[in-house]
């Protein structure tokens, strides 16, 4: 790949590019799944289990089926094939078979002429359950249990996945250490709470085809799951992804209701729409795992990190989902941004009888990072070092390898530290603000795409992009990459416009449609900019080549002497000699008609040779250093975060408007997990399945955010770019936690930090800690 | 279903006469019967603001409004504030300043913001934050939404 | 989410309303703004076959410094500058109710007679059925305090405490005529989360009246919640006083969001009248009020914390009233 220093000056990329579909969104004209109506469409509804764990003794749908207006009722036995996002842990079914595993598990699906009829039908379904012991405490689930939730649990326990890794010699390192800090943290589950509820439409037609429109981040995985469970070859299924109203990982599994909806369409021969209410969405969950981390960090007397020793118990809920990845990530994503020469990790993810956890923005890298950054802050205190100095001393250098053999190429982490320190006025504030006010630093590290794509042999590209241009000069871009609001369509169009040399409005991104879109594996693991960007660039270059050849024929100059400008190809150093874009295009089309071009991306081989070695490998990593200020009402425990300085290394930011939006949105979401978002359970029962009682921060709670985009270009990223979708979330959580310590002298190791916990923390503050500001 | 009754109102500047049952919610009337799908259904319980419409100029939750109780009133939806060509100043600012990401909450914000600027042509940032505090956005962190409304208040 | 069918009645006078109330006695709900009732109906909570919409009832309209009609929209009252100047506690409470979008429709009467709230009540039919229905809807037990007699749902209106400390009076019309009672006496201290007011079946709040002396009161309202909008109060404290120099000649404190009814603490604040309002005296009363309230675990924040904060908020509200910095 070209060294970045020779990149020509970019016309669009690197600037602020408003979303190309923005005008449709602000006018209500963008089409989301629920906006679609099909002729004769029926209403699909689901019956959910009132039991957390029970055997289904019998289901009788006779009476329900006889209700006028009811077109079909399905129970689990018709499609018992198990599926799941990871091929190695297929443990879900579209509708429960033989047993239910959480309150909300799907036990029947109905298609009816309208909502009231569907609800009447569901009320008429007679089910006999035989309750089984409920497992809601992950510690209990980690032991041998009487009635395992799944048969695949480890040795009669509910352990879904155990990861044990050891690199170097942690015990020896700890024995030789000058300081060892241990932080134990408990993290409540949080959920995505995207504004667009989950919704699917399915339609089966007499030509033997099935079409599914769905609010999904992973249309291709949905395509595969539909095919596997319904037993229909993929080429007879068409998956369409309309506009998606946010995902954050909550739409990154193929979900049971999508398959149930399709099954109802097959059963009835009619289009069926299944729209979720908020409770349905909360019960579907797949949010961030409730987690208990136990982290020990050892350093020498100078603050050099000698070892990490980490244990984690992860509450997976009823299914596997991404859980195997979560279990690895919770360990291996601690391998940056610091050099860790010795590393030991034991992570266990257990099934419990609760709504399933899964992937949520900065999946696997958020809770563990909070614990680590809390420990680092405490180490700085003990070493009497500035937290910035301690982190800089341990920064992973560029072009290095971690102890678990992650390949680190570009990192601007030290630049992030410098920018955040300088812009925030840290040195004049840290430990110097009055009681109740504080400033804190937190850092982050995240994958820029997974090197280990789900469902594929490594030989198949992770992303393919097709371009088609006809005589009108408009360039249609096809790819299954899923824009869920992060701006990937805009980036894809801008890359095409940049490379081919046309105005942005010539480029049309065609809606994801498996009939025409070449495969991209979806919007997750912060892979889209990096992988789609590279694939799009290659496709654009292939198109540009065809135009250059045509221009060579027209001008009589060889292609090496030509250069591509905006809507024009001309001779280098002789701009008056050249042809317009359309002239070149029409010449090129004389031979073949409409021009086609393709580009794809496959990540290079990487990773060590041990079990689980590929987990966390990525073609690049993002880095961040955030400083947050807090202002605490020390009597009520209420606090504000008035200002955040967010220094982030996403390589070269290709669309600064979008990158800032990702950082600001990430800070909002991260603050939610700190300040009050929490899935509250009483036993197996979710107490707050509603937006009113799930405390997403309000605009008045948002800090002023200063985005510091200091990243140097990445050698392999498209035009030097890395991810900015998930990594930006991570650093805000410990930045606020550490700022609260600076303000109050209290370590908050658990999230969320609600006002009652702040008050309790202040009351329980030890005498030793009262002097943390040197008073 | 209970008896449909005739409901007369003005919708986006046009008179409308439609037969709906007493229990019909305005949001359902707009989306399901009149195909005005720009107004979004985010929670159905008044806790997200995605369904905001104007009733006699005041931003209101259409998901908590019985259709019959707006008889005789002027209802304006996102379709009604969008010019035939191009965008209104609030919409333009939302696009240009990156105030829309996934876009699902955006029509609601546009309705709320437009009404705010009619009442307070030059609001402070705090006034804007308070005014949109019934509209939930999960993508932007609100920063660019507040920027866009500020920019719209300053004119082109 | 759809609503089950009901009959919608739209009387235009109190008299017509009373006639409907008599005719459908026991099988109707009054519908004011609907921002509380309709979410509950969507969750199939205590549905009635008849809704009497108060939208068009003439006597319930209008607002001035002396009188606020029950159907006054919170958002309209929020824009009545003279009213806000007269009653700082109400001005502060209004701004903190739910969200601007809810206030556009929500009414004064609706806020005063808000349905009590509980984690185990404000849930879908599916949710409640799966746990077993509770006393407040279709069931016979309480999931907050396990027993079968009393409902612990929390009164969560913001306006009531503010009106209580201003000696506001409620004008009530019923099938048997009209009466006026202090807002404080609307609520039933011996009731529970179900039986929470002293209104007889069919009785209707027509308006709230303010005595002239209310305008002489300095007042304040402070609300505890997790977020600065949307959330119902985890605690709401109103205080008011009339001063002769530094000495209050009248003083009142009321709180909502803690128990099944909003409550004015005259027995505990009596000692503050007639002598200078010192920090020590304020603290003493705040501590006693804190000791008197009994929150339970059916809202977001822990009850021991809410109880503790009751003391802090009472102290702060009284201090603000003394300093005259309210509003």
mmCIF file of C-alpha atoms in Angstrom, chain A residues 394-680:
data_model
loop_
_atom_site.group_PDB
_atom_site.id
_atom_site.type_symbol
_atom_site.label_atom_id
_atom_site.label_comp_id
_atom_site.label_asym_id
_atom_site.label_seq_id
_atom_site.Cartn_x
_atom_site.Cartn_y
_atom_site.Cartn_z
ATOM 1 C CA UNK A 394 4.052 3.149 29.829
ATOM 2 C CA UNK A 395 2.711 4.039 26.378
ATOM 3 C CA UNK A 396 2.873 1.325 23.734
ATOM 4 C CA UNK A 397 5.224 2.525 21.021
ATOM 5 C CA UNK A 398 4.257 2.528 17.330
ATOM 6 C CA UNK A 399 5.218 -0.540 15.287
ATOM 7 C CA UNK A 400 5.423 -2.799 18.304
ATOM 8 C CA UNK A 401 3.974 -6.108 19.385
ATOM 9 C CA UNK A 402 2.108 -6.767 22.597
ATOM 10 C CA UNK A 403 2.869 -9.721 24.825
ATOM 11 C CA UNK A 404 -0.123 -11.561 23.330
ATOM 12 C CA UNK A 405 1.137 -10.716 19.833
ATOM 13 C CA UNK A 406 -1.159 -7.925 18.803
ATOM 14 C CA UNK A 407 0.419 -5.998 15.978
ATOM 15 C CA UNK A 408 0.429 -2.311 16.845
ATOM 16 C CA UNK A 409 1.152 -0.165 13.808
ATOM 17 C CA UNK A 410 0.170 3.476 14.207
ATOM 18 C CA UNK A 411 -0.412 5.038 17.574
ATOM 19 C CA UNK A 412 -0.665 8.701 18.431
ATOM 20 C CA UNK A 413 -1.450 7.956 22.047
ATOM 21 C CA UNK A 414 1.338 10.130 23.382
ATOM 22 C CA UNK A 415 0.110 12.982 21.204
ATOM 23 C CA UNK A 416 -3.345 12.456 22.687
ATOM 24 C CA UNK A 417 -1.874 12.695 26.183
ATOM 25 C CA UNK A 418 -0.030 15.876 25.350
ATOM 26 C CA UNK A 419 -3.017 17.520 23.710
ATOM 27 C CA UNK A 420 -5.430 16.669 26.519
ATOM 28 C CA UNK A 421 -2.980 17.767 29.199
ATOM 29 C CA UNK A 422 -2.203 21.063 27.555
ATOM 30 C CA UNK A 423 -5.692 22.046 26.419
ATOM 31 C CA UNK A 424 -7.320 21.186 29.742
ATOM 32 C CA UNK A 425 -4.853 23.191 31.823
ATOM 33 C CA UNK A 426 -4.343 20.025 33.802
ATOM 34 C CA UNK A 427 -1.189 20.984 35.602
ATOM 35 C CA UNK A 428 -2.860 23.974 37.214
ATOM 36 C CA UNK A 429 -5.966 22.036 38.224
ATOM 37 C CA UNK A 430 -5.189 18.480 39.248
ATOM 38 C CA UNK A 431 -5.375 18.182 43.053
ATOM 39 C CA UNK A 432 -5.665 21.973 43.188
ATOM 40 C CA UNK A 433 -9.377 22.520 42.733
ATOM 41 C CA UNK A 434 -11.458 23.113 45.835
ATOM 42 C CA UNK A 435 -13.238 20.246 47.566
ATOM 43 C CA UNK A 436 -16.165 19.097 45.448
ATOM 44 C CA UNK A 437 -14.546 20.050 42.197
ATOM 45 C CA UNK A 438 -12.194 17.754 40.395
ATOM 46 C CA UNK A 439 -10.436 16.873 37.182
ATOM 47 C CA UNK A 440 -9.642 13.396 35.957
ATOM 48 C CA UNK A 441 -7.934 11.565 33.142
ATOM 49 C CA UNK A 442 -9.066 8.395 31.465
ATOM 50 C CA UNK A 443 -7.639 6.661 28.425
ATOM 51 C CA UNK A 444 -8.924 4.249 25.832
ATOM 52 C CA UNK A 445 -7.888 1.691 23.285
ATOM 53 C CA UNK A 446 -10.020 -0.135 20.761
ATOM 54 C CA UNK A 447 -9.932 -2.307 17.702
ATOM 55 C CA UNK A 448 -10.406 -0.778 14.293
ATOM 56 C CA UNK A 449 -12.229 -3.720 12.837
ATOM 57 C CA UNK A 450 -11.808 -7.343 13.746
ATOM 58 C CA UNK A 451 -9.227 -9.329 11.872
ATOM 59 C CA UNK A 452 -11.274 -12.404 12.624
ATOM 60 C CA UNK A 453 -14.499 -12.058 10.683
ATOM 61 C CA UNK A 454 -17.493 -14.012 11.837
ATOM 62 C CA UNK A 455 -18.825 -16.725 9.522
ATOM 63 C CA UNK A 456 -16.118 -16.615 6.871
ATOM 64 C CA UNK A 457 -13.068 -18.419 5.824
ATOM 65 C CA UNK A 458 -10.304 -15.832 6.064
ATOM 66 C CA UNK A 459 -9.915 -16.121 2.333
ATOM 67 C CA UNK A 460 -13.159 -14.313 1.561
ATOM 68 C CA UNK A 461 -13.110 -10.501 1.695
ATOM 69 C CA UNK A 462 -14.729 -8.831 4.701
ATOM 70 C CA UNK A 463 -16.117 -6.120 2.455
ATOM 71 C CA UNK A 464 -16.835 -5.732 -1.217
ATOM 72 C CA UNK A 465 -17.997 -2.570 -2.974
ATOM 73 C CA UNK A 466 -19.350 -2.316 -6.516
ATOM 74 C CA UNK A 467 -19.582 0.814 -8.605
ATOM 75 C CA UNK A 468 -21.732 1.176 -11.678
ATOM 76 C CA UNK A 469 -21.850 4.196 -13.915
ATOM 77 C CA UNK A 470 -23.955 4.640 -17.013
ATOM 78 C CA UNK A 471 -24.063 7.429 -19.583
ATOM 79 C CA UNK A 472 -25.779 9.873 -17.210
ATOM 80 C CA UNK A 473 -22.550 9.985 -15.235
ATOM 81 C CA UNK A 474 -24.158 9.160 -11.900
ATOM 82 C CA UNK A 475 -22.192 6.590 -9.973
ATOM 83 C CA UNK A 476 -24.218 3.982 -8.143
ATOM 84 C CA UNK A 477 -22.422 2.462 -5.162
ATOM 85 C CA UNK A 478 -23.471 -0.971 -3.984
ATOM 86 C CA UNK A 479 -22.377 -2.587 -0.762
ATOM 87 C CA UNK A 480 -23.962 -4.325 2.155
ATOM 88 C CA UNK A 481 -22.099 -2.077 4.590
ATOM 89 C CA UNK A 482 -24.801 -0.890 6.944
ATOM 90 C CA UNK A 483 -25.186 2.786 7.660
ATOM 91 C CA UNK A 484 -26.990 2.998 10.986
ATOM 92 C CA UNK A 485 -26.518 6.711 11.407
ATOM 93 C CA UNK A 486 -22.763 6.830 11.795
ATOM 94 C CA UNK A 487 -22.289 8.334 8.338
ATOM 95 C CA UNK A 488 -20.772 5.422 6.448
ATOM 96 C CA UNK A 489 -22.848 6.064 3.311
ATOM 97 C CA UNK A 490 -21.529 9.601 3.255
ATOM 98 C CA UNK A 491 -17.970 8.424 3.689
ATOM 99 C CA UNK A 492 -18.377 5.809 0.972
ATOM 100 C CA UNK A 493 -19.761 8.417 -1.434
ATOM 101 C CA UNK A 494 -17.046 10.896 -0.553
ATOM 102 C CA UNK A 495 -14.296 8.343 -1.156
ATOM 103 C CA UNK A 496 -15.763 7.539 -4.568
ATOM 104 C CA UNK A 497 -16.088 11.221 -5.443
ATOM 105 C CA UNK A 498 -12.567 11.893 -4.239
ATOM 106 C CA UNK A 499 -10.957 9.023 -6.111
ATOM 107 C CA UNK A 500 -12.945 9.196 -9.352
ATOM 108 C CA UNK A 501 -12.775 12.972 -9.399
ATOM 109 C CA UNK A 502 -16.458 13.907 -9.522
ATOM 110 C CA UNK A 503 -18.814 16.114 -7.582
ATOM 111 C CA UNK A 504 -20.293 14.407 -4.520
ATOM 112 C CA UNK A 505 -23.818 14.644 -5.885
ATOM 113 C CA UNK A 506 -22.924 12.328 -8.776
ATOM 114 C CA UNK A 507 -22.588 9.488 -6.288
ATOM 115 C CA UNK A 508 -25.667 7.557 -5.182
ATOM 116 C CA UNK A 509 -25.411 5.005 -2.440
ATOM 117 C CA UNK A 510 -27.920 2.291 -3.201
ATOM 118 C CA UNK A 511 -29.931 1.001 -0.252
ATOM 119 C CA UNK A 512 -28.622 -2.276 1.143
ATOM 120 C CA UNK A 513 -30.372 -5.046 -0.753
ATOM 121 C CA UNK A 514 -28.903 -8.529 -0.872
ATOM 122 C CA UNK A 515 -30.114 -8.903 -4.465
ATOM 123 C CA UNK A 516 -27.674 -6.245 -5.619
ATOM 124 C CA UNK A 517 -25.331 -5.363 -2.749
ATOM 125 C CA UNK A 518 -22.079 -7.318 -2.556
ATOM 126 C CA UNK A 519 -21.338 -8.677 0.884
ATOM 127 C CA UNK A 520 -20.009 -6.643 3.719
ATOM 128 C CA UNK A 521 -20.313 -8.347 7.069
ATOM 129 C CA UNK A 522 -21.977 -5.464 8.869
ATOM 130 C CA UNK A 523 -21.636 -2.502 11.139
ATOM 131 C CA UNK A 524 -19.914 -3.820 14.228
ATOM 132 C CA UNK A 525 -16.449 -4.007 15.772
ATOM 133 C CA UNK A 526 -15.722 -0.532 14.389
ATOM 134 C CA UNK A 527 -14.763 -2.063 11.114
ATOM 135 C CA UNK A 528 -16.650 -0.006 8.556
ATOM 136 C CA UNK A 529 -14.431 3.024 7.940
ATOM 137 C CA UNK A 530 -11.323 0.899 7.783
ATOM 138 C CA UNK A 531 -12.592 -2.007 5.708
ATOM 139 C CA UNK A 532 -15.335 -0.411 3.631
ATOM 140 C CA UNK A 533 -13.075 2.603 3.158
ATOM 141 C CA UNK A 534 -10.283 0.506 1.705
ATOM 142 C CA UNK A 535 -12.663 -1.508 -0.466
ATOM 143 C CA UNK A 536 -14.334 1.645 -1.745
ATOM 144 C CA UNK A 537 -11.036 3.247 -2.500
ATOM 145 C CA UNK A 538 -9.993 0.242 -4.559
ATOM 146 C CA UNK A 539 -13.282 0.239 -6.431
ATOM 147 C CA UNK A 540 -12.876 3.937 -7.129
ATOM 148 C CA UNK A 541 -9.362 3.409 -8.373
ATOM 149 C CA UNK A 542 -10.536 0.659 -10.713
ATOM 150 C CA UNK A 543 -13.185 3.010 -12.093
ATOM 151 C CA UNK A 544 -10.650 5.786 -12.404
ATOM 152 C CA UNK A 545 -8.352 3.506 -14.406
ATOM 153 C CA UNK A 546 -11.073 2.915 -16.986
ATOM 154 C CA UNK A 547 -11.670 6.633 -17.309
ATOM 155 C CA UNK A 548 -7.950 7.323 -17.620
ATOM 156 C CA UNK A 549 -7.632 4.807 -20.444
ATOM 157 C CA UNK A 550 -10.467 6.473 -22.278
ATOM 158 C CA UNK A 551 -8.927 9.876 -21.695
ATOM 159 C CA UNK A 552 -5.634 8.565 -23.046
ATOM 160 C CA UNK A 553 -7.389 7.518 -26.245
ATOM 161 C CA UNK A 554 -9.054 10.926 -26.561
ATOM 162 C CA UNK A 555 -5.999 13.074 -25.777
ATOM 163 C CA UNK A 556 -3.294 10.922 -27.257
ATOM 164 C CA UNK A 557 -1.284 11.079 -24.043
ATOM 165 C CA UNK A 558 -0.420 7.905 -22.103
ATOM 166 C CA UNK A 559 -2.206 7.431 -18.781
ATOM 167 C CA UNK A 560 0.974 8.094 -16.790
ATOM 168 C CA UNK A 561 0.952 11.650 -18.137
ATOM 169 C CA UNK A 562 -2.663 12.247 -17.137
ATOM 170 C CA UNK A 563 -4.115 13.374 -13.849
ATOM 171 C CA UNK A 564 -7.647 13.306 -12.512
ATOM 172 C CA UNK A 565 -9.101 16.610 -11.394
ATOM 173 C CA UNK A 566 -12.618 17.563 -10.497
ATOM 174 C CA UNK A 567 -14.890 16.420 -13.318
ATOM 175 C CA UNK A 568 -11.925 16.575 -15.679
ATOM 176 C CA UNK A 569 -8.922 14.530 -16.706
ATOM 177 C CA UNK A 570 -6.029 16.557 -18.010
ATOM 178 C CA UNK A 571 -2.399 16.330 -18.908
ATOM 179 C CA UNK A 572 -0.041 16.867 -16.004
ATOM 180 C CA UNK A 573 1.337 20.420 -16.038
ATOM 181 C CA UNK A 574 -0.815 21.221 -19.066
ATOM 182 C CA UNK A 575 -4.266 21.686 -17.559
ATOM 183 C CA UNK A 576 -5.673 23.169 -20.783
ATOM 184 C CA UNK A 577 -5.245 19.826 -22.532
ATOM 185 C CA UNK A 578 -7.807 17.362 -21.287
ATOM 186 C CA UNK A 579 -11.320 15.981 -21.411
ATOM 187 C CA UNK A 580 -14.310 16.264 -19.184
ATOM 188 C CA UNK A 581 -15.379 13.427 -16.948
ATOM 189 C CA UNK A 582 -18.391 12.777 -19.159
ATOM 190 C CA UNK A 583 -16.323 12.767 -22.342
ATOM 191 C CA UNK A 584 -13.985 10.215 -20.847
ATOM 192 C CA UNK A 585 -16.899 8.188 -19.560
ATOM 193 C CA UNK A 586 -18.717 8.102 -22.877
ATOM 194 C CA UNK A 587 -15.542 7.108 -24.664
ATOM 195 C CA UNK A 588 -14.971 4.315 -22.177
ATOM 196 C CA UNK A 589 -18.527 3.121 -22.620
ATOM 197 C CA UNK A 590 -18.109 2.619 -26.378
ATOM 198 C CA UNK A 591 -16.603 -0.782 -25.713
ATOM 199 C CA UNK A 592 -18.694 -2.107 -22.842
ATOM 200 C CA UNK A 593 -21.644 0.102 -22.150
ATOM 201 C CA UNK A 594 -22.094 0.969 -18.488
ATOM 202 C CA UNK A 595 -18.846 0.772 -16.539
ATOM 203 C CA UNK A 596 -18.456 -1.492 -13.567
ATOM 204 C CA UNK A 597 -15.747 -1.587 -10.977
ATOM 205 C CA UNK A 598 -15.203 -3.567 -7.826
ATOM 206 C CA UNK A 599 -13.040 -3.294 -4.762
ATOM 207 C CA UNK A 600 -12.714 -5.382 -1.664
ATOM 208 C CA UNK A 601 -10.867 -5.626 1.605
ATOM 209 C CA UNK A 602 -9.360 -8.603 3.364
ATOM 210 C CA UNK A 603 -7.358 -8.021 6.503
ATOM 211 C CA UNK A 604 -3.774 -9.283 6.469
ATOM 212 C CA UNK A 605 -2.778 -12.369 8.481
ATOM 213 C CA UNK A 606 -1.859 -11.581 12.064
ATOM 214 C CA UNK A 607 -1.981 -12.922 15.595
ATOM 215 C CA UNK A 608 -0.123 -15.574 17.554
ATOM 216 C CA UNK A 609 -0.350 -19.326 17.515
ATOM 217 C CA UNK A 610 -2.317 -20.233 20.624
ATOM 218 C CA UNK A 611 -5.943 -20.836 21.516
ATOM 219 C CA UNK A 612 -7.878 -17.595 21.169
ATOM 220 C CA UNK A 613 -4.924 -15.815 19.565
ATOM 221 C CA UNK A 614 -7.038 -14.018 17.012
ATOM 222 C CA UNK A 615 -9.435 -12.458 19.510
ATOM 223 C CA UNK A 616 -8.759 -8.762 19.517
ATOM 224 C CA UNK A 617 -6.441 -8.774 16.539
ATOM 225 C CA UNK A 618 -7.182 -5.848 14.298
ATOM 226 C CA UNK A 619 -5.539 -4.165 11.351
ATOM 227 C CA UNK A 620 -5.261 -1.009 13.470
ATOM 228 C CA UNK A 621 -6.187 0.330 16.874
ATOM 229 C CA UNK A 622 -7.601 3.634 18.051
ATOM 230 C CA UNK A 623 -6.369 5.477 21.125
ATOM 231 C CA UNK A 624 -7.818 8.193 23.289
ATOM 232 C CA UNK A 625 -7.053 10.368 26.287
ATOM 233 C CA UNK A 626 -9.918 12.311 27.820
ATOM 234 C CA UNK A 627 -9.905 14.830 30.621
ATOM 235 C CA UNK A 628 -13.149 15.573 32.420
ATOM 236 C CA UNK A 629 -14.022 18.109 35.058
ATOM 237 C CA UNK A 630 -16.694 17.460 37.649
ATOM 238 C CA UNK A 631 -18.584 19.676 40.012
ATOM 239 C CA UNK A 632 -20.183 17.821 42.921
ATOM 240 C CA UNK A 633 -22.870 18.892 45.357
ATOM 241 C CA UNK A 634 -21.156 17.182 48.282
ATOM 242 C CA UNK A 635 -24.303 17.115 50.331
ATOM 243 C CA UNK A 636 -26.714 15.557 47.814
ATOM 244 C CA UNK A 637 -24.178 13.685 45.733
ATOM 245 C CA UNK A 638 -25.504 15.219 42.534
ATOM 246 C CA UNK A 639 -22.800 16.165 40.069
ATOM 247 C CA UNK A 640 -22.254 17.803 36.730
ATOM 248 C CA UNK A 641 -19.557 17.305 34.147
ATOM 249 C CA UNK A 642 -19.127 20.817 32.794
ATOM 250 C CA UNK A 643 -16.247 20.202 30.407
ATOM 251 C CA UNK A 644 -14.490 17.391 28.584
ATOM 252 C CA UNK A 645 -11.345 17.522 26.484
ATOM 253 C CA UNK A 646 -11.388 14.544 24.180
ATOM 254 C CA UNK A 647 -8.107 13.785 22.473
ATOM 255 C CA UNK A 648 -8.594 10.933 20.054
ATOM 256 C CA UNK A 649 -6.444 9.077 17.579
ATOM 257 C CA UNK A 650 -8.593 7.821 14.722
ATOM 258 C CA UNK A 651 -5.701 8.154 12.324
ATOM 259 C CA UNK A 652 -6.631 10.760 9.784
ATOM 260 C CA UNK A 653 -10.201 11.946 10.351
ATOM 261 C CA UNK A 654 -11.853 11.683 6.930
ATOM 262 C CA UNK A 655 -15.070 13.446 7.894
ATOM 263 C CA UNK A 656 -14.431 15.687 10.856
ATOM 264 C CA UNK A 657 -18.110 16.468 11.270
ATOM 265 C CA UNK A 658 -18.912 12.771 11.635
ATOM 266 C CA UNK A 659 -15.925 12.054 13.875
ATOM 267 C CA UNK A 660 -16.870 14.874 16.231
ATOM 268 C CA UNK A 661 -20.427 13.561 16.215
ATOM 269 C CA UNK A 662 -19.186 10.107 17.165
ATOM 270 C CA UNK A 663 -17.065 11.526 19.986
ATOM 271 C CA UNK A 664 -19.831 13.744 21.356
ATOM 272 C CA UNK A 665 -22.377 10.948 21.086
ATOM 273 C CA UNK A 666 -19.973 8.520 22.730
ATOM 274 C CA UNK A 667 -19.394 10.898 25.597
ATOM 275 C CA UNK A 668 -23.142 11.194 26.052
ATOM 276 C CA UNK A 669 -23.573 7.427 26.064
ATOM 277 C CA UNK A 670 -20.580 6.879 28.334
ATOM 278 C CA UNK A 671 -21.810 9.514 30.746
ATOM 279 C CA UNK A 672 -25.097 7.662 30.860
ATOM 280 C CA UNK A 673 -23.367 4.532 32.099
ATOM 281 C CA UNK A 674 -21.535 6.598 34.706
ATOM 282 C CA UNK A 675 -24.378 8.790 35.887
ATOM 283 C CA UNK A 676 -27.399 6.551 36.005
ATOM 284 C CA UNK A 677 -28.088 4.125 33.178
ATOM 285 C CA UNK A 678 -28.629 0.690 34.606
ATOM 286 C CA UNK A 679 -30.725 -2.369 33.923
ATOM 287 C CA UNK A 680 -32.224 -2.866 37.365
#
